Amino acid sequence: MRSARWVCRRRRESTWSMSAPFEERSGVVPCGTPWGQWYQTLEEVFIEVQVPPGTRAQDIRCDLQSRHVALAVGGREILKGKLFDSTIADEGTWTLEDRKMVRIVLTKTKRDAANCWTSLLESDYAADPWVQDQMQRKLTLERFQKENPGFDFSGAEISGNYTKGGPDFSNLEK
């Protein structure tokens, strides 16, 4: 399986279509960690863990629960703890990519721009204030894209009231 990073780089070289997912058109805001990185969209949290080259699937132990995650590679614990917020346990997946990276995908139970995770775990892997700000901006733009599918917000900048998902226009007449 090819690395998603390679796929994204190749797609950036071509013309984007509106059908491409928002995060592919606009990029992601990663939060670096000692073992890799994590990032989020409105609906999902992605965890990318670098593992020794040549790692096999049978070397990996991954336990995904609604509020907990645990990952061990070759008997060595890499990540373990209570998640920042709840996820849908049966929709969590992990894959081993190119035998050198484990990608975990968690589906958020609260899927809106106001639910911007400020850290991966309750007590670890917090995004610094600048990264948190960029994540919130990205989720707010993703929300605008979802609400206005005919427009492309992937290259937009946002300022003003975007905390907690930005202004609420739901009660305005259409």
Short mmCIF file of C-alpha atoms in Angstrom, two decimals, residues 73-160:
data_model
loop_
_atom_site.label_atom_id
_atom_site.label_comp_id
_atom_site.label_asym_id
_atom_site.label_seq_id
_atom_site.Cartn_x
_atom_site.Cartn_y
_atom_site.Cartn_z
CA VAL A 73 4.68 -2.31 18.39
CA GLY A 74 6.89 -5.33 18.96
CA GLY A 75 5.79 -5.43 22.60
CA ARG A 76 6.82 -1.78 23.18
CA GLU A 77 4.04 0.60 24.21
CA ILE A 78 3.96 3.65 21.95
CA LEU A 79 0.67 5.33 22.84
CA LYS A 80 -1.85 4.70 25.59
CA GLY A 81 -4.43 6.83 27.33
CA LYS A 82 -7.83 8.45 27.55
CA LEU A 83 -8.82 10.33 24.39
CA PHE A 84 -9.63 14.04 24.54
CA ASP A 85 -13.26 13.32 23.61
CA SER A 86 -15.40 10.34 22.67
CA THR A 87 -15.30 8.46 19.38
CA ILE A 88 -17.44 5.79 17.75
CA ALA A 89 -15.58 2.64 18.78
CA ASP A 90 -16.80 0.34 15.98
CA GLU A 91 -15.72 2.82 13.30
CA GLY A 92 -12.11 3.16 14.49
CA THR A 93 -9.54 1.56 12.19
CA TRP A 94 -5.79 1.16 11.93
CA THR A 95 -3.61 0.34 8.94
CA LEU A 96 0.07 -0.38 8.47
CA GLU A 97 1.38 1.65 5.53
CA ASP A 98 4.56 0.72 3.67
CA ARG A 99 5.57 -1.33 6.75
CA LYS A 100 6.82 1.88 8.40
CA MET A 101 3.77 3.86 9.56
CA VAL A 102 0.62 2.97 11.49
CA ARG A 103 -2.36 5.19 10.68
CA ILE A 104 -5.26 5.18 13.15
CA VAL A 105 -8.54 6.80 12.12
CA LEU A 106 -11.10 7.61 14.82
CA THR A 107 -14.61 8.89 14.09
CA LYS A 108 -15.70 11.69 16.41
CA THR A 109 -19.09 11.39 18.11
CA LYS A 110 -19.50 15.19 18.01
CA ARG A 111 -18.88 16.17 14.40
CA ASP A 112 -18.94 19.93 14.20
CA ALA A 113 -16.48 22.80 14.07
CA ALA A 114 -17.10 23.60 17.73
CA ASN A 115 -15.57 20.20 18.65
CA CYS A 116 -11.94 21.03 17.92
CA TRP A 117 -9.74 18.69 19.96
CA THR A 118 -6.98 20.67 21.68
CA SER A 119 -5.02 17.52 22.49
CA LEU A 120 -5.08 13.89 21.43
CA LEU A 121 -5.26 12.50 24.95
CA GLU A 122 -6.70 14.22 28.00
CA SER A 123 -3.26 14.68 29.51
CA ASP A 124 -0.85 14.32 26.57
CA TYR A 125 -0.03 15.53 23.08
CA ALA A 126 -1.65 18.96 23.31
CA ALA A 127 -1.34 21.23 20.32
CA ASP A 128 0.49 24.46 21.07
CA PRO A 129 -1.66 27.63 20.96
CA TRP A 130 -0.71 28.51 17.35
CA VAL A 131 -1.50 24.97 16.10
CA GLN A 132 -4.80 24.98 18.06
CA ASP A 133 -5.72 28.27 16.40
CA GLN A 134 -4.90 26.88 12.94
CA MET A 135 -6.87 23.69 13.64
CA GLN A 136 -9.93 25.72 14.68
CA ARG A 137 -9.68 27.90 11.58
CA LYS A 138 -9.44 24.81 9.36
CA LEU A 139 -12.48 23.16 11.00
CA THR A 140 -14.50 26.36 10.66
CA LEU A 141 -13.65 26.57 6.95
CA GLU A 142 -14.50 22.88 6.56
CA ARG A 143 -17.88 23.60 8.19
CA PHE A 144 -18.47 26.49 5.74
CA GLN A 145 -17.57 24.14 2.85
CA LYS A 146 -20.04 21.53 4.09
CA GLU A 147 -22.81 24.14 4.45
CA ASN A 148 -22.05 25.70 1.03
CA PRO A 149 -21.05 22.88 -1.35
CA GLY A 150 -21.03 25.13 -4.44
CA PHE A 151 -18.16 27.23 -3.09
CA ASP A 152 -14.52 26.28 -2.57
CA PHE A 153 -13.17 27.37 0.82
CA SER A 154 -9.98 25.27 0.58
CA GLY A 155 -7.72 28.26 -0.05
CA ALA A 156 -9.64 30.76 2.08
CA GLU A 157 -8.32 32.60 5.09
CA ILE A 158 -10.51 33.31 8.09
CA SER A 159 -10.37 36.00 10.73
CA GLY A 160 -12.71 37.29 13.39
#
